[in-house]
PDB file of C-alpha atoms in Angstrom:
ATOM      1  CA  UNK A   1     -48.066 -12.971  21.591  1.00 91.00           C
ATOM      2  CA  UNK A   2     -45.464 -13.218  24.286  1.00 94.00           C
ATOM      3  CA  UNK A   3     -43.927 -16.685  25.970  1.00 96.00           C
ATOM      4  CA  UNK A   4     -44.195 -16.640  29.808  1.00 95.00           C
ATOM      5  CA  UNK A   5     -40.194 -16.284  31.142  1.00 95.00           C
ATOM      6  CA  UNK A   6     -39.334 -16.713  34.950  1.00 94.00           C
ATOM      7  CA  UNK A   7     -40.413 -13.182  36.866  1.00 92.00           C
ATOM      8  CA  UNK A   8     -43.220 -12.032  34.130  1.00 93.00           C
ATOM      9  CA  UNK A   9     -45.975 -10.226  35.150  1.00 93.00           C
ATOM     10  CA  UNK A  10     -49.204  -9.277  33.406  1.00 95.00           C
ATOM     11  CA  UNK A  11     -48.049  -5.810  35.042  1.00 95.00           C
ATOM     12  CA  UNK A  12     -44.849  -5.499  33.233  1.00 95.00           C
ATOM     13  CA  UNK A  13     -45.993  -7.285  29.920  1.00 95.00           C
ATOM     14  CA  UNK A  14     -48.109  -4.077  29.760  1.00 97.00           C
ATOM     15  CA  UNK A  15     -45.698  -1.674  30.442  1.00 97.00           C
ATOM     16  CA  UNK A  16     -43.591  -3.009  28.019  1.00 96.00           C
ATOM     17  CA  UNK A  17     -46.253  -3.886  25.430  1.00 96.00           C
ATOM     18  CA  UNK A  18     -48.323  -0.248  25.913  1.00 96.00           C
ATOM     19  CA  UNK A  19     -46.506   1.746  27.881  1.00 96.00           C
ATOM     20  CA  UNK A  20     -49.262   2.000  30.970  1.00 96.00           C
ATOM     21  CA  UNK A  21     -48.736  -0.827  34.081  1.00 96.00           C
ATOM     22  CA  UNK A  22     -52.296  -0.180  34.675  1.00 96.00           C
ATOM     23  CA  UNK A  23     -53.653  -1.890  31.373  1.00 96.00           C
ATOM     24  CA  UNK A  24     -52.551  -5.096  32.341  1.00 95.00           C
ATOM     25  CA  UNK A  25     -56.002  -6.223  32.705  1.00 95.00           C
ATOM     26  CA  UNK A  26     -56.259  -6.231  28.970  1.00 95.00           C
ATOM     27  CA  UNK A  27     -53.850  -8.540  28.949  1.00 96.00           C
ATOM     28  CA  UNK A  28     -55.513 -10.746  31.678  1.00 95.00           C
ATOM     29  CA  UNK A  29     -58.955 -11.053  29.815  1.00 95.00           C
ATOM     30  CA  UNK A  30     -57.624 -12.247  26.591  1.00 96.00           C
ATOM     31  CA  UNK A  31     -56.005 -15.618  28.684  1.00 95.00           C
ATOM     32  CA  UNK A  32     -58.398 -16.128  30.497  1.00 93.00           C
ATOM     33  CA  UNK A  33     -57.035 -19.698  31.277  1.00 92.00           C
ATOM     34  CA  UNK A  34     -54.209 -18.099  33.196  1.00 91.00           C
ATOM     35  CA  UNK A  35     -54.363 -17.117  36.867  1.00 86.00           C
ATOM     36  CA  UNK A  36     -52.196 -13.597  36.822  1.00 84.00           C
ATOM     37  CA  UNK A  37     -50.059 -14.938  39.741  1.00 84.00           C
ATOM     38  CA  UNK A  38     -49.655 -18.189  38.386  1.00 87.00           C
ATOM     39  CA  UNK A  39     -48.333 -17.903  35.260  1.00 91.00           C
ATOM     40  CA  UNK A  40     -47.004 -20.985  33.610  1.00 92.00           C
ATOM     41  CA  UNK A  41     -43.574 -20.825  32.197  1.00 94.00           C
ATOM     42  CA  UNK A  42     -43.369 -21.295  28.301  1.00 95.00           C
ATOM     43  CA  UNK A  43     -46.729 -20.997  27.984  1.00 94.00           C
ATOM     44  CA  UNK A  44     -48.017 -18.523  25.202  1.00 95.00           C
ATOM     45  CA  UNK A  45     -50.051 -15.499  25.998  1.00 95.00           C
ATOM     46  CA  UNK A  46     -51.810 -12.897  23.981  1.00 96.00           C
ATOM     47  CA  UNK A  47     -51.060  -9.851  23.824  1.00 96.00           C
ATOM     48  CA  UNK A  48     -54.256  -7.749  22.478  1.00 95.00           C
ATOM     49  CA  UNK A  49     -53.690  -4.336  20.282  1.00 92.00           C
ATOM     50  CA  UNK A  50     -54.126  -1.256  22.949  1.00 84.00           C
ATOM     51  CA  UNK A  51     -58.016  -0.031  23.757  1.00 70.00           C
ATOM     52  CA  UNK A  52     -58.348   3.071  22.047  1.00 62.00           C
TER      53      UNK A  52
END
């Protein structure tokens, strides 16, 4: 899991959580109830194990 900060993006949550930008859309279907460009601060997102 990972708390929203000012400036977070589902793009760099994935880069830092898998190494790949471009998998941030695992990231965006497991919250669901967040808009990517509306992320609300403190909030608590999941961060899902890589696709293999």
């Amino acid at each position: 899991s990972h708390t929203i900060a000012a400036g977070d993006t589902y793009w760099d949550l994935a880069r830092k959580a898998y190494g790949d930008a471009t998998k941030w859309k695992l990231i965006s279907e497991a919250n669901k109830d967040f808009k990517p460009r509306r992320l609300p601060l403190g909030a608590t997102l999941t961060i899902p194990p890589a696709a293999k």
